[in-house]
Coordinates of C-alpha atoms in Angstrom, one line a residue:
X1 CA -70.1 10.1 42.3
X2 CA -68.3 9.9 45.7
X3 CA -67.7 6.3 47.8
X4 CA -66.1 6.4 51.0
X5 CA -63.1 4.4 51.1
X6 CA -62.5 4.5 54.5
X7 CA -63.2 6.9 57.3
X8 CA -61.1 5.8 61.0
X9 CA -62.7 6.4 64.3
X10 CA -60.1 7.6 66.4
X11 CA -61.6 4.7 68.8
X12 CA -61.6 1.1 68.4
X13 CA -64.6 -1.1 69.6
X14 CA -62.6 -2.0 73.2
X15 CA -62.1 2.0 73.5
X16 CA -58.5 1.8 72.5
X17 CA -57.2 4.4 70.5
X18 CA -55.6 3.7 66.8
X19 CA -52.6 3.5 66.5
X20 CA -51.6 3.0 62.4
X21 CA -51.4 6.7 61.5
X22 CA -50.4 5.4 58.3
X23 CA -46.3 6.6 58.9
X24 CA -47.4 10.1 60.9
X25 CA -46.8 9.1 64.5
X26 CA -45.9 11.8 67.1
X27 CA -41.7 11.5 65.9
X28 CA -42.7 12.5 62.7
X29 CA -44.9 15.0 63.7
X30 CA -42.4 16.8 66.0
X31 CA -40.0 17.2 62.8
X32 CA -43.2 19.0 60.9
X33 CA -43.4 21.2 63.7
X34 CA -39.7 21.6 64.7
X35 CA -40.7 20.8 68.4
X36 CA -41.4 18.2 70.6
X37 CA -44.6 16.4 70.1
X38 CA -45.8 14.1 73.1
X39 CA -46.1 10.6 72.6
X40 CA -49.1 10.3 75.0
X41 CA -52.4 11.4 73.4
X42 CA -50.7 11.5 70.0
X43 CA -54.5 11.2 68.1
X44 CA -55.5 10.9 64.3
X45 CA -59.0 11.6 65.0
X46 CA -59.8 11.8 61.3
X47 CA -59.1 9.4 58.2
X48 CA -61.5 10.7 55.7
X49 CA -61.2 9.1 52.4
X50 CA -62.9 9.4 49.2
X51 CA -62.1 8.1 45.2
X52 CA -63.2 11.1 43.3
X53 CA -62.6 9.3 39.9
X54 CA -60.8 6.2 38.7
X55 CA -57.2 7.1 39.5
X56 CA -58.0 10.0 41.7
X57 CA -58.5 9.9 45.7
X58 CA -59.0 12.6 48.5
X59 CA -57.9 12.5 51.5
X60 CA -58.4 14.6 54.5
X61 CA -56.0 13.5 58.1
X62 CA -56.4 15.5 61.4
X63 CA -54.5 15.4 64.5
X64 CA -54.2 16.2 67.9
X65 CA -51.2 15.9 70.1
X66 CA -49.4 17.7 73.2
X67 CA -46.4 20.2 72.3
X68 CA -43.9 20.0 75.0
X69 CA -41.8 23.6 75.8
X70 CA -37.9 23.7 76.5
X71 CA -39.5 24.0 80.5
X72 CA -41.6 20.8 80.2
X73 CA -45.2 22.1 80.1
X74 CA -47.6 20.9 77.3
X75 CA -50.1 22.6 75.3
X76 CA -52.7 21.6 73.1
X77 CA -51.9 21.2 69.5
X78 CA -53.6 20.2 65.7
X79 CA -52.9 19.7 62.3
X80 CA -55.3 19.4 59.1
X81 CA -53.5 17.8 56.5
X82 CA -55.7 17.6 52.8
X83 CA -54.2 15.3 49.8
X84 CA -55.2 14.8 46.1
X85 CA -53.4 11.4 45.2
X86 CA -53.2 11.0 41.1
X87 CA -52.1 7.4 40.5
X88 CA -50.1 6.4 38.1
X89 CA -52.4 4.1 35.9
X90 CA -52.0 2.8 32.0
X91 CA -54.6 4.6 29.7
X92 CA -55.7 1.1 29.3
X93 CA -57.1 0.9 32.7
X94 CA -58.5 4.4 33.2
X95 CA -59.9 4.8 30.1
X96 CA -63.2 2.4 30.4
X97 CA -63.6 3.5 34.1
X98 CA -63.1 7.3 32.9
X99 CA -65.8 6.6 29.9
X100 CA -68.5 5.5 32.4
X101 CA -68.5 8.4 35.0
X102 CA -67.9 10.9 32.6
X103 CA -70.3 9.7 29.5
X104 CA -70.6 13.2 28.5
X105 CA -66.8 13.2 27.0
X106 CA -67.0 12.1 23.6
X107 CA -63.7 11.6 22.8
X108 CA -60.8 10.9 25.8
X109 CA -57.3 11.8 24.9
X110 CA -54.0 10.0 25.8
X111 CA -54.4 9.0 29.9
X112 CA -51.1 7.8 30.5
X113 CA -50.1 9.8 34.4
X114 CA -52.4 12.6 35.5
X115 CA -55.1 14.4 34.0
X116 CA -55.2 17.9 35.0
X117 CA -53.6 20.9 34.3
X118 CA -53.2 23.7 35.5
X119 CA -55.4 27.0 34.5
X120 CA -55.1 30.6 35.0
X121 CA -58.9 32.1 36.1
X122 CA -58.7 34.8 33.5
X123 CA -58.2 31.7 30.7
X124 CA -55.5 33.9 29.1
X125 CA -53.3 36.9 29.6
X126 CA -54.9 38.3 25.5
X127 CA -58.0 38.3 26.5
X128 CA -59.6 34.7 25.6
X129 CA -62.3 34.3 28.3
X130 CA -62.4 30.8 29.9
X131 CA -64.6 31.4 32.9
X132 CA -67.4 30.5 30.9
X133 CA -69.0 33.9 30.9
X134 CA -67.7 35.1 33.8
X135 CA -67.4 38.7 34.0
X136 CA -65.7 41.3 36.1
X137 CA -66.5 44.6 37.9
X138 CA -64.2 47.0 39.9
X139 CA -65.4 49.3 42.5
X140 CA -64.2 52.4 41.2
X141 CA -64.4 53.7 44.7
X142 CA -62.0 51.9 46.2
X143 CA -58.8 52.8 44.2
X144 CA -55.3 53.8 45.1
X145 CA -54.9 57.4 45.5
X146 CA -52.0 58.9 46.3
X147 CA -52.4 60.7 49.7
X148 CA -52.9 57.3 50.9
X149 CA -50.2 55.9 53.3
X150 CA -51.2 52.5 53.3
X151 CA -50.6 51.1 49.9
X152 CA -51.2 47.8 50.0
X153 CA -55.0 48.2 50.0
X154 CA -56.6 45.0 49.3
X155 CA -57.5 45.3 46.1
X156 CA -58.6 41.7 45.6
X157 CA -61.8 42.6 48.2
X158 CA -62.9 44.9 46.0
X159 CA -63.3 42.9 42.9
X160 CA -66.1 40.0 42.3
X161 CA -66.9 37.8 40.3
X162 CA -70.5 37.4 38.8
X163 CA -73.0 36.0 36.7
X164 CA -72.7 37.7 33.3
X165 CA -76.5 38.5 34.0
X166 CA -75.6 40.1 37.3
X167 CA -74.7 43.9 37.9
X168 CA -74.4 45.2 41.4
X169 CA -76.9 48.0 41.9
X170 CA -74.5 50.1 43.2
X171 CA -73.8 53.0 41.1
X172 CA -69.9 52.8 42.1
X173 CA -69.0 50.0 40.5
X174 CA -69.2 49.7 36.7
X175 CA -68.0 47.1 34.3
X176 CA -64.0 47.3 33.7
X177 CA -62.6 45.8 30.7
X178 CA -60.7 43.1 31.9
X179 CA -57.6 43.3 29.4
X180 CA -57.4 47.0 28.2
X181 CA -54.1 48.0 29.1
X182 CA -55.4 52.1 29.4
X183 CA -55.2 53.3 32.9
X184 CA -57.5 53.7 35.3
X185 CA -57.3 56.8 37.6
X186 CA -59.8 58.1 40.0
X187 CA -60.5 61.2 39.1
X188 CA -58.1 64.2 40.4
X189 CA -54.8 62.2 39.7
X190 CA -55.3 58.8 41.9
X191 CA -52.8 56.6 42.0
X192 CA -52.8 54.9 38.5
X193 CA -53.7 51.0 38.1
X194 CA -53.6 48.8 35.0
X195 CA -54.7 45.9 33.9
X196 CA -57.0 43.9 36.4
X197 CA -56.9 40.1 35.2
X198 CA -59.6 38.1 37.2
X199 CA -59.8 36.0 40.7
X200 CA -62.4 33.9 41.5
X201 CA -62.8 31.6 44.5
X202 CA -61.9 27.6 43.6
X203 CA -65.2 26.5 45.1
X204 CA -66.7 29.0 41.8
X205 CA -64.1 27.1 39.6
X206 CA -65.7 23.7 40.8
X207 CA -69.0 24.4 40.5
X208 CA -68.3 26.1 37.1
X209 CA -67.9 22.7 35.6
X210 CA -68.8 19.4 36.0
X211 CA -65.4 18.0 34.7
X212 CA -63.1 19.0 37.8
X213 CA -62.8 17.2 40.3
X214 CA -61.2 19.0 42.8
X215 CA -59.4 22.7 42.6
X216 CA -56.6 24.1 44.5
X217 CA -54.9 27.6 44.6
X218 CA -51.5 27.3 42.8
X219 CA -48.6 29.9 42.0
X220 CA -47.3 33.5 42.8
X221 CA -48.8 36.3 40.9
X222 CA -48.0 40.4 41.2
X223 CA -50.2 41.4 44.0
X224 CA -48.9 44.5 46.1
X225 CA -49.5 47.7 43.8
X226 CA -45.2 48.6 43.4
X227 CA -45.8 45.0 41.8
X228 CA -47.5 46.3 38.8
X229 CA -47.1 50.2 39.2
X230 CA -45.8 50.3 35.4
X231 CA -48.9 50.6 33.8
X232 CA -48.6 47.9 32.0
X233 CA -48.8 44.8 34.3
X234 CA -51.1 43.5 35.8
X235 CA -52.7 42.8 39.5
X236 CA -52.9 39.1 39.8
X237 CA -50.4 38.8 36.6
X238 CA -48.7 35.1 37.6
X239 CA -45.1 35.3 38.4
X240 CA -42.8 32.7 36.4
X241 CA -43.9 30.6 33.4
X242 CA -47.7 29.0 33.2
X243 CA -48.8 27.0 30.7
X244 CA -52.3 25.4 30.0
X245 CA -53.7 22.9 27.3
X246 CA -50.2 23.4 25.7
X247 CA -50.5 27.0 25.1
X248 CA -47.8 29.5 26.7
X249 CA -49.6 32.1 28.9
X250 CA -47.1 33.4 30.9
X251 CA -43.2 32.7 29.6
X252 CA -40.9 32.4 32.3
X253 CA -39.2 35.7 31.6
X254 CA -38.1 35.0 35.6
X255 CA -36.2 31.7 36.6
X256 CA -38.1 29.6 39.2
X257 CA -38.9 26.1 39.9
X258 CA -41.5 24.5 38.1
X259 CA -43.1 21.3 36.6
X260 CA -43.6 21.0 33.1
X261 CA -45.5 17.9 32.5
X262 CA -45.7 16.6 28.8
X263 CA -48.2 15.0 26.5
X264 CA -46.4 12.0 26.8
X265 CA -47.4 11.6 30.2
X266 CA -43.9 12.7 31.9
X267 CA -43.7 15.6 34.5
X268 CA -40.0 17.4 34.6
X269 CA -39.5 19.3 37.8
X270 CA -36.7 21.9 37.2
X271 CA -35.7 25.9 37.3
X272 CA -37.6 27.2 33.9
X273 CA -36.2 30.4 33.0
X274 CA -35.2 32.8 29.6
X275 CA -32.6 29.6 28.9
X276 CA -35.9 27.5 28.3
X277 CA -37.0 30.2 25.9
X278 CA -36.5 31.1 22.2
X279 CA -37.7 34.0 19.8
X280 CA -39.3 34.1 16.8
X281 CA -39.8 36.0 13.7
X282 CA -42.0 35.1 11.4
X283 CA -39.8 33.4 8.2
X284 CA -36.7 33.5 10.2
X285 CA -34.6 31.3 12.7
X286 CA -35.7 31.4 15.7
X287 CA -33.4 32.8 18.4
X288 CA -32.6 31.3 21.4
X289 CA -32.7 33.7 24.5
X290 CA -30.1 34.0 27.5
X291 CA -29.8 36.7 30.1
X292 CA -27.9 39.8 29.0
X293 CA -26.9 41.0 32.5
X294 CA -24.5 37.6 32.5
X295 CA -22.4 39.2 29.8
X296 CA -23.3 42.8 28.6
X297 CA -20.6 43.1 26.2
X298 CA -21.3 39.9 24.3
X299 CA -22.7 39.7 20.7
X300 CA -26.8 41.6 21.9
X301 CA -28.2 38.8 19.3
X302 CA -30.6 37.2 21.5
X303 CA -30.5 39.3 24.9
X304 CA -33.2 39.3 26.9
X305 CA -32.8 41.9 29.9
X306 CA -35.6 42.0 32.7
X307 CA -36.9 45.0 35.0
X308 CA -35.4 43.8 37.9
X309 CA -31.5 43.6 36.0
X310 CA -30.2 47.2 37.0
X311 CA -29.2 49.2 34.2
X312 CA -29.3 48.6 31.1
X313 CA -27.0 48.9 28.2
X314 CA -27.4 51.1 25.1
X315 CA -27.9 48.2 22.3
X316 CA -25.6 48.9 19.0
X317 CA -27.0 50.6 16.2
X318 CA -29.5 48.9 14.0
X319 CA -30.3 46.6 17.2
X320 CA -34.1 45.9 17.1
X321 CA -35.6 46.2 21.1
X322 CA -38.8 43.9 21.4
X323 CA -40.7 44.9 25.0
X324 CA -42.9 42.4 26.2
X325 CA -45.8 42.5 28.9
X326 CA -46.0 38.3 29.8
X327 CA -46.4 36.7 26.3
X328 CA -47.8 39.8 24.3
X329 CA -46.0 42.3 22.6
X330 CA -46.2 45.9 23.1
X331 CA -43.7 47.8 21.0
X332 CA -40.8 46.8 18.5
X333 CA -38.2 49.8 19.1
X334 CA -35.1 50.8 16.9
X335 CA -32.0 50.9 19.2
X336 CA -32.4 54.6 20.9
X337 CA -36.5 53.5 21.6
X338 CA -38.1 52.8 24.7
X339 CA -36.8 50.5 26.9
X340 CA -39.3 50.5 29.9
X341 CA -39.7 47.0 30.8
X342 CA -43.2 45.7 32.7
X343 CA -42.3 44.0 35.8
X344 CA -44.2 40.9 34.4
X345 CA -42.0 41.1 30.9
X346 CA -39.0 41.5 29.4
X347 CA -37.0 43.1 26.5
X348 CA -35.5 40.9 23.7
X349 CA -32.9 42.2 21.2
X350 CA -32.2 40.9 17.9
X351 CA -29.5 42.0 15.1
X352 CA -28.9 41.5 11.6
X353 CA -31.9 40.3 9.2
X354 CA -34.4 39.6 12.3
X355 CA -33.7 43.8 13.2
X356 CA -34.5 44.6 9.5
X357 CA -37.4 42.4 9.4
X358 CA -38.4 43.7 12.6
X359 CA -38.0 47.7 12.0
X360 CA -39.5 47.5 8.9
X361 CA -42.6 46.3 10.1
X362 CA -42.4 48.2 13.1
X363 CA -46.7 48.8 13.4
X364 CA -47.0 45.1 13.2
X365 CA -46.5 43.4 16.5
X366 CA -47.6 40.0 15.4
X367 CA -44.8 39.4 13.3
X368 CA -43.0 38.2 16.9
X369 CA -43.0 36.3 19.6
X370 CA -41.3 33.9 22.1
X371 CA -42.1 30.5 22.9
X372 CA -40.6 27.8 25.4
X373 CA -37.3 25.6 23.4
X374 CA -37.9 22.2 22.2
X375 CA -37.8 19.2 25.0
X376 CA -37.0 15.7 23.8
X377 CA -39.9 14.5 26.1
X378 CA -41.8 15.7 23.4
X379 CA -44.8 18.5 23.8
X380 CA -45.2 20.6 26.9
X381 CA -49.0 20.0 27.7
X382 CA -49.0 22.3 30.9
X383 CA -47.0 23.9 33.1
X384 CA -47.0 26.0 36.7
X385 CA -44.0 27.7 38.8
X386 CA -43.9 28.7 42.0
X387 CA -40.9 28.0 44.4
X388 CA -38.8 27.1 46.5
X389 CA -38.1 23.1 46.0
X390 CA -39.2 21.3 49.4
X391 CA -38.3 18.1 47.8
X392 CA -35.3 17.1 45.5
X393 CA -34.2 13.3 44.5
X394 CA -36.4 12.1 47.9
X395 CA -34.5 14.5 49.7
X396 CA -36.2 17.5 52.0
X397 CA -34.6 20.6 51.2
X398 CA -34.3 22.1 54.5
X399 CA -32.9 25.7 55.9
X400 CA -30.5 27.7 53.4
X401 CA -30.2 24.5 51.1
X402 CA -34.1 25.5 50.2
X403 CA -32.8 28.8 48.8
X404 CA -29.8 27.2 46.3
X405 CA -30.3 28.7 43.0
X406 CA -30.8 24.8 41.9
X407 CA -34.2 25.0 44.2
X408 CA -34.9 28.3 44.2
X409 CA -33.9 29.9 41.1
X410 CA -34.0 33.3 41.1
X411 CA -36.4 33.3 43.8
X412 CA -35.2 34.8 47.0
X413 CA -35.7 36.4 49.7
X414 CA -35.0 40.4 50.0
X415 CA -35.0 40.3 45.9
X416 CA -37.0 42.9 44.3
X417 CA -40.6 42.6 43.1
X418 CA -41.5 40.4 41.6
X419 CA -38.3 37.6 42.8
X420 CA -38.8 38.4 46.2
X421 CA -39.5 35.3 48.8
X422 CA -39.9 36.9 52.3
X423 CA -40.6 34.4 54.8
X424 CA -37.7 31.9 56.6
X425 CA -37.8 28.0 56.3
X426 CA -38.0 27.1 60.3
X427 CA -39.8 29.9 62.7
X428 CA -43.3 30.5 60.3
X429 CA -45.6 28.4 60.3
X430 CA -48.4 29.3 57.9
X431 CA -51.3 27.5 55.6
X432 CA -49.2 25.8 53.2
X433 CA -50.1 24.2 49.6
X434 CA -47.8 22.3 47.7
X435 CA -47.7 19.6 44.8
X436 CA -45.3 16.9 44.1
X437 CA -44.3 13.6 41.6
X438 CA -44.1 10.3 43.1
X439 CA -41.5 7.7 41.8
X440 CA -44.2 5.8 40.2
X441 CA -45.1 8.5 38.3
X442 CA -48.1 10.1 40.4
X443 CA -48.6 13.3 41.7
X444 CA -50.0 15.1 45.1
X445 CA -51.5 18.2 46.2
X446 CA -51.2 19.1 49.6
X447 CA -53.0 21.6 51.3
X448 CA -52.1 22.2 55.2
X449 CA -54.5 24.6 57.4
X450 CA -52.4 27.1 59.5
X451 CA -53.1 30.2 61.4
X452 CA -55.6 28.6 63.4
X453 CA -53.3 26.8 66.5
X454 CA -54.8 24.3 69.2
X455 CA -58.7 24.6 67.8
X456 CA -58.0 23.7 64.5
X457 CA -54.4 23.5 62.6
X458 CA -51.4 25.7 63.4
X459 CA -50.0 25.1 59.8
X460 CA -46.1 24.1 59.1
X461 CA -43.0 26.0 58.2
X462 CA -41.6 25.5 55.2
X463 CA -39.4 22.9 56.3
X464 CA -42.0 21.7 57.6
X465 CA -44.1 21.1 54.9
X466 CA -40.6 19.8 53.1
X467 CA -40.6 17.2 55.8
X468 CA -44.7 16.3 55.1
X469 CA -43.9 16.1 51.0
X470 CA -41.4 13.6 52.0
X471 CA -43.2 11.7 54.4
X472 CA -46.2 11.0 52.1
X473 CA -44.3 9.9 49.3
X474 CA -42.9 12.4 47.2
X475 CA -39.2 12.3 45.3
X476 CA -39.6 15.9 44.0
X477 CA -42.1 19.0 45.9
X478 CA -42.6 22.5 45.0
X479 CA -44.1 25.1 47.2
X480 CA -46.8 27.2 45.8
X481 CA -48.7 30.2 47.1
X482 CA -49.7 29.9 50.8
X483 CA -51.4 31.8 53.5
X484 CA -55.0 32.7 53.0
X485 CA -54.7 31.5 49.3
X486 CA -54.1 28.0 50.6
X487 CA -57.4 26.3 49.8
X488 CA -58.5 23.0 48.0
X489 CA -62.2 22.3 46.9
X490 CA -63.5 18.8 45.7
X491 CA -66.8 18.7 43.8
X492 CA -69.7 17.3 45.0
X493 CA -68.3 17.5 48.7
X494 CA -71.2 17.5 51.2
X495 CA -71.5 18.4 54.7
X496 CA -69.7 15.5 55.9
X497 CA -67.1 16.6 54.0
X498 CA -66.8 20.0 55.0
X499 CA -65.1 21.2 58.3
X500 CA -66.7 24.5 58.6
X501 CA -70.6 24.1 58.3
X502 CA -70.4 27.9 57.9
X503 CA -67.9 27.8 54.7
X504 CA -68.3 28.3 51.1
X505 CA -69.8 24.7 49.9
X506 CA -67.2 22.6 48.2
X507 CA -64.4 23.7 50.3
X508 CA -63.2 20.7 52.2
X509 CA -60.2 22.8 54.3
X510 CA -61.0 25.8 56.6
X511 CA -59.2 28.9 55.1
X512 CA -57.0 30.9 57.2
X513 CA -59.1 34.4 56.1
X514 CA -61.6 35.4 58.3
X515 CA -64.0 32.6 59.9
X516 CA -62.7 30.1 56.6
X517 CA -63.7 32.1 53.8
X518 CA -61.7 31.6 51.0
X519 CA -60.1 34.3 49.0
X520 CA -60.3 34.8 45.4
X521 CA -56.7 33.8 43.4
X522 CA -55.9 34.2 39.3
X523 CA -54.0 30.7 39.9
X524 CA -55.4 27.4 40.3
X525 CA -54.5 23.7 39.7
X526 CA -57.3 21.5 38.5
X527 CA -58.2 17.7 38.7
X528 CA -60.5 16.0 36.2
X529 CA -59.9 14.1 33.0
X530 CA -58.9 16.6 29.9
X531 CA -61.3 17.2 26.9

């Protein structure tokens, strides 16, 4: 499937070095880092390039340089850089090209800008199973309990993901159902945990099918356990609105940045929130939704209230209180009912004939639901959040500009679970994935290796990596999850594509976990041509 486009030999014939590093020389390279970068033995040792499909290319850049300190000495520095490029072709071209690799597609749908979309492992947050028979097992063993003072055991260890035809011998762990939302407790009164949706490595996701081309980790989701303490989130439960193959699977009950790219072919990068959200009843208008904390006193006809809002309001009488857990309903309440909201939810209240309706079919939750608002770009196809904005109008975003409500939404740092952004834009420099739009209507993924300084890659802070987006041609970025999440695998990579001969096959990055092993995410952004 794979041709090499072009791979560089950091030495010419005549043993001199190269010199086009393709607009990356050591000046650029010292405002990714935020330090001085010596001109000297500035190297691009690798230019490893590969065209996955027709429209579609990997690339894979590493450097090494010299840092110079404020006292003049030098120390060895690198940087792994990993891009997915999606040009922006006419359906016209990429449809004959896409017919012959892909023979096994019957029928090809509108190709107009990219072809991917964005998935959540566990398929849906209902239950629909879309990791083709992929199932899940929990070590019982290894729950919170609540004598514990470490908390934040790392829960995502302790689950796998298996063949359906596999079952771990050990009498520990036992199947869990995936999407029941009853607790589970170890036995004596542990500390209670509900609602496990699945992670799976991307290098699993690749090999899964032969339709992706390439896989990387994408947005936020609850992962610390006073994330989803409520008993009725979930761990892994995305943060902010997701949508795939046009159907809603996370609303954006929280406002953050996001793209929302359309069946027309157009991606719109903005803050998706509760105003991009209406409500409906079934034979009624539907509602549009807007924040009650804004104005508590004003007509409750379309409030939405979230966990995180601070007290709430007794509704009026004959007010009808809808609590959601991400797009499912859980109870219709009268105007003195419950009013515990899930951290990944919200409460909707509605008056007059939608209240009636509503109360009088209280036992029926399907009646209801909410939905994203019309766009004249026409259908949403897919959608993923995450935040901040490196990159606005071909403009890096840099220090406290990054954390404008316009770029960050309500997204911040020292907000409560689960708006919370902890990390600063110029002193950590981490593993760092990110995808952006091009002017002509393309889109990257960038995956950055961190954690790993001088051998390897010492990552980029996040003004860095605004800088980067920038630099390879981006007029809008948007940070996703980093860290050890950051991870990007390419199908059918071999050996020589691989850094670590020791990683998980596929993976074409070394992952900052471990010795490169990559961790298992809910979230992940897929390449390959849609069905």
């Amino acid at each position: 499937m794979f041709e090499i486009l072009r791979r560089v030999n950091p030495w010419n014939k005549s043993g001199n070095k190269v010199l086009n590093h393709n607009l990356i020389d050591h000046t650029i390279m010292s405002r990714f880092l935020g330090r001085r970068v010596s001109k000297r033995d500035f190297t691009l040792y690798e230019d490893h390039q590969k065209d996955l499909a027709p429209g579609v290319t990997w690339r894979r850049r590493r450097f090494r340089f010299h840092v110079i300190a404020e006292d003049g000495t030098e120390s060895p520095e690198a940087l792994c850089i990993n891009e997915v490029f999606l040009d922006c072709n006419s359906e016209a071209e990429l449809r004959p090209a896409l017919a012959a690799q892909f023979p096994h597609l019957v029928e090809l749908p509108e190709i107009q800008n990219a072809y991917w979309a964005t998935t959540f492992a566990s398929g849906a947050i209902r239950g629909e199973d879309r990791t083709r028979g992929t199932r899940m097992f929990l070590n019982t063993g290894a729950l919170f309990t609540a004598g514990e003072p470490e908390r934040r055991l790392a829960l995502r260890d302790q689950i796998l993901a298996v063949d359906p035809n596999e079952v771990p011998d050990d009498e520990e762990w036992e199947k869990l159902e995936v999407f029941d939302p009853a607790y589970v407790e170890e036995e004596g009164g542990g500390y209670a945990v509900s609602r496990y949706l699945p992670a799976f490595p991307a290098s699993r996701l690749v090999q899964a099918s032969g339709n992706i081309l390439a896989a990387t980790n994408a947005g936020y989701f609850l992962n610390f356990p006073e994330e989803y303490d409520d008993g009725i989130s979930a761990l892994h439960q995305p943060v902010g609105g997701h949508m795939t193959e046009g159907r809603l699977v996370m609303p954006p009950w929280i406002d953050r940045p996001g793209l929302l790219h359309f069946k027309t072919g157009k991606t719109i990068p903005a803050i998706y929130g509760l105003a991009d959200m209406v409500f409906h009843v079934e034979g009624l208008p539907s509602v549009p939704l807007r924040k009650g904390k804004e104005n508590p006193k004003a007509n409750p006809h379309g409030m939405a209230w979230r966990r995180f809002d601070g007290e709430i309001p007794q509704p009026p009488e004959g007010t009808a209180q809808i609590r959601f857990s991400a797009d499912l309903v859980l109870s219709i309440e009268p105007h003195d009912g419950d009013r515990s909201i899930p951290h990944g939810g919200g409460l909707v209240w509605v008056t007059g004939h939608h209240a009636k309706a509503l109360l009088a079919r209280r036992d029926n939750t399907g009646v209801c639901c909410v939905s994203l608002r019309e766009f004249k770009e026409g259908e949403p196809d897919w959608m993923v959040s995450s935040g901040p904005f490196l990159v606005r109008e071909s403009t890096a975003m840099l220090g406290e500009k990054m954390f404008a409500p316009v770029n960050c939404g309500e997204f911040h740092p020292g907000g409560p679970p689960p708006t919370r952004f902890p990390y600063d834009t110029d002193k950590t420099a981490a593993p760092r994935t990110a995808v952006g739009t091009t002017a002509s209507g393309g889109h990257k993924i960038v995956v950055v290796d961190g954690r790993r300084p001088g051998e390897h890659s010492c990552g980029l802070t996040l003004d860095g990596m605004a800088q980067l987006m920038k630099a390879v041609g981006c007029d809008f970025a948007m940070n996703l999850d980093g860290g050890g999440s950051s991870v990007m695998a390419i199908e059918g990579a071999t050996f020589e594509d691989m850094i670590n001969d020791d990683g998980p096959i596929y993976i074409v990055n070394v992952p900052s976990d471990g010795d490169g092993q990559e961790r298992i995410v809910p979230l992940f952004l897929m390449v390959g041509p849609k069905r």
